Short mmCIF file of C-alpha atoms in Angstrom, two decimals:
data_model
loop_
_atom_site.label_atom_id
_atom_site.label_comp_id
_atom_site.label_asym_id
_atom_site.label_seq_id
_atom_site.Cartn_x
_atom_site.Cartn_y
_atom_site.Cartn_z
CA MET Q 854 99.66 103.36 136.65
CA PRO Q 855 97.42 106.14 138.15
CA SER Q 856 93.70 105.27 138.65
CA SER Q 857 92.58 109.01 137.99
CA SER Q 858 91.17 110.26 134.69
CA SER Q 859 94.51 111.26 133.44
CA ALA Q 860 98.14 110.27 133.72
CA VAL Q 861 101.46 112.21 133.34
CA SER Q 862 104.05 111.54 130.91
CA ASP Q 863 107.92 111.62 131.58
CA SER Q 864 107.90 114.99 129.97
CA GLY Q 865 105.45 116.46 132.44
CA ARG Q 866 102.58 116.70 130.09
CA PRO Q 867 99.20 115.03 130.72
CA VAL Q 868 98.16 112.06 129.05
CA PRO Q 869 94.55 112.71 128.27
CA SER Q 870 91.84 110.48 129.47
CA SER Q 871 90.14 110.24 125.91
CA LEU Q 872 92.37 108.62 123.29
CA TRP Q 873 91.25 110.84 120.47
CA ARG Q 874 91.99 114.06 122.49
CA ASP Q 875 95.50 112.90 122.64
CA GLY Q 876 97.44 114.30 119.55
CA ASP Q 877 100.41 111.96 120.02
CA PHE Q 878 98.15 109.03 119.94
CA ARG Q 879 96.45 110.63 116.71
CA ARG Q 880 99.85 110.87 115.17
CA LEU Q 881 100.68 107.04 116.06
CA TRP Q 882 97.11 106.20 114.49
CA VAL Q 883 97.77 108.06 111.28
CA GLY Q 884 101.25 106.76 110.95
CA GLN Q 885 100.35 103.20 111.62
CA ALA Q 886 97.29 103.32 109.08
CA ALA Q 887 99.52 104.89 106.41
CA SER Q 888 102.10 102.21 107.08
CA GLN Q 889 99.77 99.26 106.98
CA LEU Q 890 98.15 100.64 103.76
CA GLY Q 891 101.50 100.82 101.99
CA GLU Q 892 102.52 97.45 103.30
CA HIS Q 893 99.15 95.70 102.16
CA ALA Q 894 99.36 97.40 98.96
CA SER Q 895 102.96 96.09 98.33
CA LEU Q 896 101.93 92.48 99.24
CA VAL Q 897 99.66 92.61 96.02
CA VAL Q 898 101.97 94.87 94.05
CA LEU Q 899 105.18 92.84 94.15
CA PRO Q 900 103.51 89.33 93.39
CA LEU Q 901 101.47 91.10 90.52
CA PHE Q 902 104.57 92.56 89.10
CA ALA Q 903 106.13 88.97 89.13
CA VAL Q 904 103.33 87.30 87.47
CA LEU Q 905 102.30 90.02 84.99
CA THR Q 906 105.56 91.64 84.24
CA LEU Q 907 108.07 88.90 84.77
CA ASN Q 908 105.79 85.98 83.95
CA ALA Q 909 106.84 84.17 87.09
CA GLY Q 910 105.35 80.61 87.51
CA ALA Q 911 103.92 79.17 90.70
CA GLY Q 912 107.05 77.95 92.10
CA GLN Q 913 108.71 81.31 91.65
CA LEU Q 914 105.53 83.20 93.14
CA GLY Q 915 105.72 80.78 96.30
CA VAL Q 916 109.30 81.58 96.68
CA LEU Q 917 108.69 85.38 96.60
CA ARG Q 918 106.09 85.05 99.01
CA ALA Q 919 108.38 83.04 101.21
CA VAL Q 920 111.18 85.39 100.99
CA GLY Q 921 109.01 88.25 101.96
CA GLN Q 922 107.80 86.41 104.95
CA ALA Q 923 111.19 84.97 106.01
CA PRO Q 924 112.41 87.91 107.98
CA ILE Q 925 109.82 87.37 110.68
CA LEU Q 926 111.44 84.06 111.38
CA LEU Q 927 115.09 85.23 111.07
CA LEU Q 928 114.78 88.65 112.77
CA SER Q 929 111.79 88.96 115.19
CA LEU Q 930 113.79 87.83 118.35
CA PHE Q 931 116.59 90.12 117.68
CA VAL Q 932 114.27 92.88 116.83
CA GLY Q 933 112.37 92.56 120.03
CA ALA Q 934 115.65 92.71 122.18
CA TRP Q 935 116.56 95.74 120.31
CA VAL Q 936 113.41 97.65 120.42
CA ASP Q 937 113.16 97.38 124.37
CA ARG Q 938 116.42 99.44 124.61
CA TRP Q 939 115.38 102.34 122.26
CA ARG Q 940 112.68 104.75 121.54
CA THR Q 941 109.85 103.15 119.44
CA ARG Q 942 109.35 106.47 117.87
CA THR Q 943 113.02 106.43 116.28
CA VAL Q 944 112.53 102.79 115.20
CA MET Q 945 109.37 103.38 113.41
CA VAL Q 946 110.51 106.73 111.72
CA LEU Q 947 113.66 104.93 110.46
CA THR Q 948 111.84 101.94 109.06
CA ASP Q 949 109.47 104.21 107.30
CA ALA Q 950 112.13 106.12 105.46
CA ASP Q 951 113.88 102.86 104.55
CA ARG Q 952 110.70 101.35 103.25
CA THR Q 953 110.16 104.56 101.27
CA LEU Q 954 113.68 104.18 99.83
CA ALA Q 955 113.47 100.56 98.95
CA LEU Q 956 110.03 100.79 97.05
CA GLY Q 957 110.98 104.03 95.47
CA ALA Q 958 114.13 102.54 94.00
CA ALA Q 959 111.93 99.56 92.87
CA ALA Q 960 109.60 101.83 91.09
CA VAL Q 961 112.34 103.71 89.43
CA ALA Q 962 114.27 100.33 88.17
CA GLY Q 963 110.81 99.14 87.13
CA LEU Q 964 110.12 102.13 85.02
CA LEU Q 965 113.56 101.70 83.27
CA GLY Q 966 112.94 98.06 82.72
CA ARG Q 967 115.72 96.93 84.82
CA LEU Q 968 113.87 95.22 87.61
CA GLY Q 969 114.24 91.54 87.33
CA LEU Q 970 113.10 88.72 89.68
CA PRO Q 971 116.33 88.71 91.55
CA ALA Q 972 115.93 92.43 92.41
CA LEU Q 973 112.22 91.79 93.36
CA LEU Q 974 113.28 89.13 95.84
CA VAL Q 975 115.68 91.64 97.53
CA VAL Q 976 113.03 94.37 97.67
CA ALA Q 977 110.51 91.73 99.23
CA PHE Q 978 113.09 90.76 101.96
CA ALA Q 979 114.02 94.31 102.67
CA VAL Q 980 110.51 95.49 102.92
CA GLY Q 981 109.53 92.35 105.00
CA ALA Q 982 112.46 93.00 107.44
CA LEU Q 983 111.65 96.49 107.87
CA SER Q 984 108.01 95.68 108.48
CA VAL Q 985 109.09 93.40 111.46
CA PHE Q 986 110.86 96.32 113.08
CA PHE Q 987 108.03 98.58 112.59
CA ASP Q 988 105.48 96.01 113.80
CA VAL Q 989 107.41 95.14 116.93
CA ALA Q 990 108.00 98.90 117.73
CA TYR Q 991 104.33 100.21 117.37
CA GLN Q 992 103.02 97.24 119.43
CA ALA Q 993 105.65 98.38 122.12
CA SER Q 994 104.89 102.19 121.61
CA LEU Q 995 101.37 101.68 122.48
CA VAL Q 996 101.97 100.64 125.93
CA ARG Q 997 104.37 103.49 126.53
CA LEU Q 998 101.94 106.11 125.05
CA VAL Q 999 98.54 105.33 126.64
CA ARG Q 1000 97.25 103.97 129.95
CA ARG Q 1001 96.77 100.24 130.53
CA ASP Q 1002 93.13 100.64 130.99
CA GLN Q 1003 92.97 102.15 127.50
CA LEU Q 1004 94.65 99.41 125.76
CA VAL Q 1005 91.85 97.63 124.50
CA ARG Q 1006 90.16 100.51 123.02
CA ALA Q 1007 93.55 101.75 121.43
CA ASN Q 1008 94.09 98.35 120.21
CA SER Q 1009 90.74 98.60 118.58
CA ALA Q 1010 91.35 101.83 117.02
CA LEU Q 1011 94.65 100.59 115.60
CA GLU Q 1012 93.47 97.32 114.40
CA GLY Q 1013 90.30 99.13 113.03
CA SER Q 1014 92.86 101.13 110.67
CA ARG Q 1015 94.55 97.97 109.80
CA SER Q 1016 91.32 96.60 108.75
CA ALA Q 1017 90.74 99.56 106.43
CA ALA Q 1018 94.14 99.00 104.90
CA GLN Q 1019 93.24 95.45 104.14
CA ILE Q 1020 90.34 96.75 102.11
CA GLY Q 1021 92.18 99.69 100.69
CA GLY Q 1022 95.67 98.43 100.19
CA PRO Q 1023 95.01 95.52 97.91
CA ALA Q 1024 92.26 97.14 95.98
CA LEU Q 1025 94.63 100.21 95.46
CA GLY Q 1026 97.55 98.24 94.53
CA GLY Q 1027 95.61 95.79 92.13
CA ALA Q 1028 93.79 98.80 90.52
CA LEU Q 1029 97.19 100.80 90.16
CA VAL Q 1030 98.89 97.75 88.39
CA SER Q 1031 95.77 97.10 86.19
CA VAL Q 1032 95.20 100.71 85.11
CA LEU Q 1033 98.63 102.08 85.20
CA SER Q 1034 101.76 99.87 85.76
CA ALA Q 1035 103.49 97.76 88.62
CA PRO Q 1036 106.12 100.46 89.01
CA ILE Q 1037 103.57 103.24 89.57
CA ALA Q 1038 101.82 100.92 92.08
CA ALA Q 1039 105.19 100.30 93.89
CA ALA Q 1040 105.68 104.16 93.99
CA SER Q 1041 102.25 104.47 95.62
CA SER Q 1042 103.20 102.31 98.42
CA ALA Q 1043 106.41 104.32 98.82
CA LEU Q 1044 104.28 107.40 99.35
CA PHE Q 1045 102.30 105.91 101.99
CA PHE Q 1046 105.43 104.94 104.05
CA ALA Q 1047 106.41 108.40 103.61
CA LEU Q 1048 103.24 109.73 105.02
CA SER Q 1049 103.69 107.36 108.07
CA PHE Q 1050 107.10 108.88 108.28
CA LEU Q 1051 106.04 112.46 108.53
CA SER Q 1052 103.22 111.49 111.11
CA ILE Q 1053 105.16 109.53 113.54
CA ARG Q 1054 108.07 111.92 113.67
CA ARG Q 1055 105.60 114.53 115.01
CA ILE Q 1056 105.02 112.41 118.31
CA GLY Q 1057 106.50 114.64 120.84
CA ARG Q 1058 105.91 112.68 124.21
CA ARG Q 1059 109.01 111.37 125.74
CA GLU Q 1060 109.00 107.56 126.33
CA SER Q 1061 109.81 105.95 129.44
CA LEU Q 1062 112.59 103.33 128.88
CA PRO Q 1063 113.64 100.58 131.35
CA GLU Q 1064 116.79 101.27 133.20
CA ARG Q 1065 120.05 100.14 131.52
CA SER Q 1066 122.75 98.47 133.56
CA GLU Q 1067 126.27 99.94 133.11
CA ARG Q 1068 127.19 96.88 131.12
CA PRO Q 1069 124.26 96.00 128.94
CA PRO Q 1070 123.66 92.27 128.40
CA ARG Q 1071 124.44 90.83 125.26
CA VAL Q 1072 121.52 90.44 122.86
CA TRP Q 1073 121.56 86.49 123.11
CA ARG Q 1074 120.98 87.04 126.82
CA ARG Q 1075 118.19 89.47 126.40
CA ILE Q 1076 116.52 87.18 123.82
CA GLN Q 1077 116.64 84.36 126.59
CA GLU Q 1078 115.05 86.61 129.07
CA GLY Q 1079 112.34 87.34 126.69
CA LEU Q 1080 111.99 83.44 125.81
CA ARG Q 1081 111.92 82.68 129.62
CA PHE Q 1082 109.51 85.30 130.36
CA VAL Q 1083 106.90 84.05 127.83
CA VAL Q 1084 107.39 80.40 128.51
CA GLY Q 1085 107.13 81.01 132.14
CA ASP Q 1086 103.78 82.68 131.99
CA ALA Q 1087 101.05 80.08 131.56
CA SER Q 1088 98.87 82.75 129.68
CA LEU Q 1089 101.33 84.28 127.62
CA ARG Q 1090 102.64 80.56 126.69
CA ALA Q 1091 99.15 79.84 125.49
CA VAL Q 1092 99.16 82.97 123.57
CA CYS Q 1093 102.33 82.06 121.91
CA LEU Q 1094 101.01 78.58 121.12
CA ALA Q 1095 97.65 79.39 119.75
CA SER Q 1096 99.59 82.33 117.74
CA ALA Q 1097 101.91 79.72 116.19
CA ALA Q 1098 99.10 77.25 115.14
CA PHE Q 1099 96.84 79.63 113.42
CA PRO Q 1100 99.39 81.60 111.25
CA PHE Q 1101 100.99 78.30 109.96
CA PHE Q 1102 97.86 76.67 108.92
CA PHE Q 1103 96.28 80.03 107.64
CA ALA Q 1104 99.35 80.31 105.46
CA ALA Q 1105 98.54 76.92 103.95
CA VAL Q 1106 94.91 77.67 103.78
CA VAL Q 1107 95.68 80.91 101.70
CA THR Q 1108 98.08 79.08 99.11
CA VAL Q 1109 95.39 76.46 98.53
CA TYR Q 1110 92.52 79.02 98.36
CA LEU Q 1111 94.25 81.34 95.83
CA LEU Q 1112 94.55 78.00 93.57
CA PHE Q 1113 90.95 76.96 94.41
CA LEU Q 1114 89.17 80.18 93.70
CA PRO Q 1115 90.12 80.31 89.94
CA ARG Q 1116 90.77 76.81 89.05
CA GLY Q 1117 88.34 74.82 91.51
CA LEU Q 1118 85.48 77.30 91.15
CA HIS Q 1119 86.58 79.07 87.92
CA LEU Q 1120 86.03 82.71 89.30
CA SER Q 1121 87.29 85.46 87.30
CA GLY Q 1122 90.00 87.86 88.65
CA ALA Q 1123 87.60 90.49 89.68
CA ALA Q 1124 85.42 87.94 91.66
CA VAL Q 1125 88.61 86.68 93.55
CA GLY Q 1126 89.54 90.46 94.58
CA LEU Q 1127 85.88 90.82 95.70
CA VAL Q 1128 85.90 87.80 97.71
CA LEU Q 1129 89.38 88.60 99.23
CA ALA Q 1130 88.38 92.25 100.06
CA ALA Q 1131 85.03 91.20 101.85
CA THR Q 1132 87.57 90.25 104.75
CA GLY Q 1133 88.23 93.98 105.46
CA PRO Q 1134 84.61 95.17 106.34
CA GLY Q 1135 84.30 92.02 108.61
CA ALA Q 1136 87.53 93.11 110.42
CA LEU Q 1137 86.17 96.51 110.83
CA LEU Q 1138 83.22 95.21 112.67
CA GLY Q 1139 85.40 93.04 114.58
CA SER Q 1140 87.52 95.93 115.88
CA LEU Q 1141 84.38 97.59 117.05
CA LEU Q 1142 83.23 94.42 118.78
CA ALA Q 1143 86.61 94.11 120.49
CA ALA Q 1144 86.12 97.37 122.27
CA ARG Q 1145 83.14 95.97 124.06
CA LEU Q 1146 82.57 92.32 124.11
CA PRO Q 1147 85.75 91.34 126.26
CA SER Q 1148 84.66 93.60 129.15
CA ARG Q 1149 81.11 92.28 128.79
CA PHE Q 1150 81.22 88.68 128.53
CA GLY Q 1151 84.83 88.08 129.37
CA HIS Q 1152 88.14 87.91 127.63
CA GLY Q 1153 88.36 84.05 127.78
CA ALA Q 1154 84.88 83.28 126.69
CA VAL Q 1155 85.52 85.78 123.61
CA LEU Q 1156 88.71 84.33 122.53
CA VAL Q 1157 87.54 80.94 122.51
CA SER Q 1158 84.14 81.40 120.93
CA ALA Q 1159 85.33 83.99 118.37
CA ALA Q 1160 88.20 81.74 117.34
CA THR Q 1161 86.07 78.78 116.87
CA LEU Q 1162 83.71 80.46 114.62
CA GLY Q 1163 86.37 82.49 112.57
CA ASP Q 1164 88.31 79.66 111.91
CA GLY Q 1165 85.82 76.96 111.57
CA VAL Q 1166 83.84 79.01 108.72
CA PHE Q 1167 86.49 78.07 106.24
CA LEU Q 1168 85.34 74.34 106.51
CA CYS Q 1169 82.40 75.45 104.37
CA VAL Q 1170 84.47 76.32 101.39
CA PRO Q 1171 85.34 73.01 100.01
CA ALA Q 1172 81.51 72.10 99.91
CA LEU Q 1173 81.05 74.83 96.97
CA HIS Q 1174 81.06 73.66 93.40
CA GLY Q 1175 81.43 75.87 90.37
CA SER Q 1176 80.51 79.37 89.72
CA SER Q 1177 76.86 79.23 90.58
CA ALA Q 1178 74.72 82.10 91.69
CA VAL Q 1179 75.32 81.19 95.38
CA THR Q 1180 78.95 80.66 95.22
CA VAL Q 1181 80.15 84.41 95.25
CA PRO Q 1182 77.67 85.46 98.00
CA ALA Q 1183 78.67 82.26 100.11
CA LEU Q 1184 82.41 83.00 99.74
CA LEU Q 1185 81.67 86.71 100.64
CA ALA Q 1186 79.93 85.46 103.67
CA VAL Q 1187 82.89 83.38 104.52
CA SER Q 1188 85.31 86.16 104.23
CA PHE Q 1189 83.23 88.46 106.34
CA VAL Q 1190 82.77 86.12 109.19
CA PHE Q 1191 86.34 85.29 109.17
CA GLY Q 1192 87.41 88.85 109.08
CA ALA Q 1193 85.11 89.81 111.80
CA PHE Q 1194 85.83 87.12 114.41
CA GLY Q 1195 89.34 86.94 113.25
CA GLN Q 1196 89.94 90.48 114.16
CA LEU Q 1197 87.91 90.20 117.48
CA VAL Q 1198 90.58 87.51 118.38
CA ASN Q 1199 93.51 89.52 117.23
CA VAL Q 1200 92.45 92.63 119.11
CA THR Q 1201 91.79 90.71 122.17
CA LEU Q 1202 94.91 88.60 122.19
CA MET Q 1203 97.22 91.65 121.78
CA ALA Q 1204 95.39 93.41 124.64
CA VAL Q 1205 95.77 90.33 126.95
CA ARG Q 1206 99.56 90.23 125.94
CA GLN Q 1207 100.25 93.82 126.35
CA THR Q 1208 98.33 93.89 129.88
CA LEU Q 1209 100.21 90.81 131.22
CA THR Q 1210 103.54 92.23 130.20
CA PRO Q 1211 105.58 94.59 132.05
CA ASP Q 1212 106.92 97.68 129.99
CA GLY Q 1213 110.57 96.70 129.99
CA MET Q 1214 109.48 93.28 128.12
CA GLN Q 1215 107.03 94.42 125.76
CA GLY Q 1216 109.40 94.53 122.59
CA ARG Q 1217 110.85 91.03 123.49
CA ALA Q 1218 107.37 89.52 124.33
CA ALA Q 1219 105.88 90.79 120.99
CA ALA Q 1220 108.83 89.52 119.09
CA THR Q 1221 108.90 86.10 120.91
CA ILE Q 1222 105.29 85.48 120.01
CA ASN Q 1223 105.55 86.89 116.40
CA PHE Q 1224 108.57 84.70 116.01
CA ALA Q 1225 106.57 81.58 117.12
CA GLY Q 1226 103.67 82.44 115.07
CA MET Q 1227 104.23 84.47 111.98
CA GLY Q 1228 107.82 82.86 111.51
CA LEU Q 1229 106.26 79.60 110.63
CA THR Q 1230 104.07 81.01 107.75
CA PRO Q 1231 106.71 80.24 105.05
CA LEU Q 1232 106.42 76.58 106.19
CA GLY Q 1233 102.73 76.91 105.98
CA SER Q 1234 102.62 78.26 102.50
CA LEU Q 1235 105.09 75.33 101.37
CA LEU Q 1236 102.61 72.71 103.10
CA GLY Q 1237 99.51 74.23 101.33
CA GLY Q 1238 101.40 74.00 97.90
CA PHE Q 1239 102.32 70.44 98.71
CA LEU Q 1240 98.57 69.36 99.71
CA ALA Q 1241 97.26 71.05 96.79
CA GLU Q 1242 99.59 69.27 94.31
CA ALA Q 1243 99.41 66.12 95.96
CA TRP Q 1244 95.85 65.76 97.04
CA GLY Q 1245 93.99 68.40 95.00
CA THR Q 1246 92.65 71.80 95.88
CA ARG Q 1247 89.43 70.74 97.46
CA ALA Q 1248 90.99 68.04 99.82
CA GLY Q 1249 94.01 70.37 100.54
CA LEU Q 1250 91.58 73.05 101.90
CA LEU Q 1251 89.56 70.97 103.74
CA VAL Q 1252 92.77 69.43 105.69
CA THR Q 1253 94.20 72.97 106.16
CA ALA Q 1254 91.13 74.48 107.12
CA ALA Q 1255 90.43 71.95 109.82
CA GLY Q 1256 94.06 72.48 111.20
CA MET Q 1257 93.21 76.13 112.03
CA LEU Q 1258 90.83 74.88 114.78
CA LEU Q 1259 94.00 73.88 116.65
CA SER Q 1260 94.32 77.33 117.86
CA PRO Q 1261 90.95 77.65 119.62
CA ALA Q 1262 91.43 74.35 121.09
CA LEU Q 1263 94.78 75.46 122.47
CA MET Q 1264 93.20 78.46 124.07
CA ALA Q 1265 90.20 76.51 125.26
CA LEU Q 1266 92.65 74.17 127.31
CA SER Q 1267 94.62 77.04 128.47
CA PRO Q 1268 94.40 79.65 131.52
CA LEU Q 1269 93.23 82.08 128.58
CA ALA Q 1270 89.88 80.47 128.74
CA ARG Q 1271 89.42 81.58 132.33
CA LEU Q 1272 90.26 85.13 131.82
CA GLY Q 1273 87.32 87.33 133.10
CA ARG Q 1274 86.09 90.72 132.23
CA THR Q 1275 89.12 92.53 133.82
CA LEU Q 1276 92.70 91.52 133.22
CA PRO Q 1277 95.19 90.95 136.02
CA ALA Q 1278 98.10 93.35 136.63
CA PRO Q 1279 101.46 92.54 134.94
CA PRO Q 1280 104.28 91.40 137.15
CA ARG Q 1281 107.43 93.64 137.80
CA THR Q 1282 109.95 93.89 134.97
CA PRO Q 1283 112.74 91.33 135.73
CA ALA Q 1284 115.99 92.65 136.61
CA PRO Q 1285 118.35 92.68 133.62
CA SER Q 1286 121.06 89.89 133.46
CA ALA Q 1287 124.57 90.99 133.74
#
């Protein structure tokens, strides 16, 4: 990439040196923020619809969550191979349109009293599958839209909007379900996806795509290329392993945590919502820190220390007893610290992965790591439910929280811990297989 203050896109237009002077980046930021707000709202709306309207039990709620998470495991690798050969703007626009239609149809069916649990499972799977496409595409689009030396700041901006969505999405979804109805709340999520559609479709910069051979390799061959690339690079392999360990145990923690707060600590629904929402402000702080700390203290030092502090703070939760005056403030502090350091790790890891990956591998590298990480979340949710039932919520929370420390341990023992203030240049894109 050019080392001057600005680059030139394939369409001949300059890429501004300042992110916020770049209209196309602003459109991506608005679209991604709206999409994340709709996604986080739907993650609350659909379970609340099942519990409050359909009287779903704990087992049915677990199945609903697992169905919504299953597309990450089933589709990520295929999506990565597909996204690398298409314009990310097109992928994001189509997925936004389809999610708008899916949740809009659910809202109409709910208003008519015809949305049962089977249909809700279909909607959850559809929205989850489309979100896999969007998430892989927007991560790949960032590398095609900004210079590599802007990736940390660009990721910080995008992750900051995601943090805001973590605050506003669940709060908005829960409020609408309580004040109005679950179908209206589903319609609100559809409107956010529609806003994302309108913003992203206005991105005008032409994307540079990797060269295609006359006979494109089969999708399995392209998936294998992505897997070999990630496994063959020691740093990316460590990113993949750490990204697999954390979501697995975090999914288990969340399952136990959602039982521990109301049943073990006897917190009200409002108090539970407040505790969970405190992660959002912490994540906003983490996004700001991610734009500065890695270049000051080194990417490796930031990754290991932030992951240890952010994951380890959950070990304090099992020590709390009852709804005393210190319980809620302590839980708020835990959520804030976890959000701040967790977001710092997320932004830094994403920048490391994007910087070490050539353009022609961005989609497949993101999908491979997402597959290894988020694809295990359904199994983590099942593990959390099993431990809570077999050992109790307090012991189950202690064990699953300790398991999250495997992620920083893997990073500390890998080349990631030795990354300095600047990141190495990516290798050339491997030649496509025939």
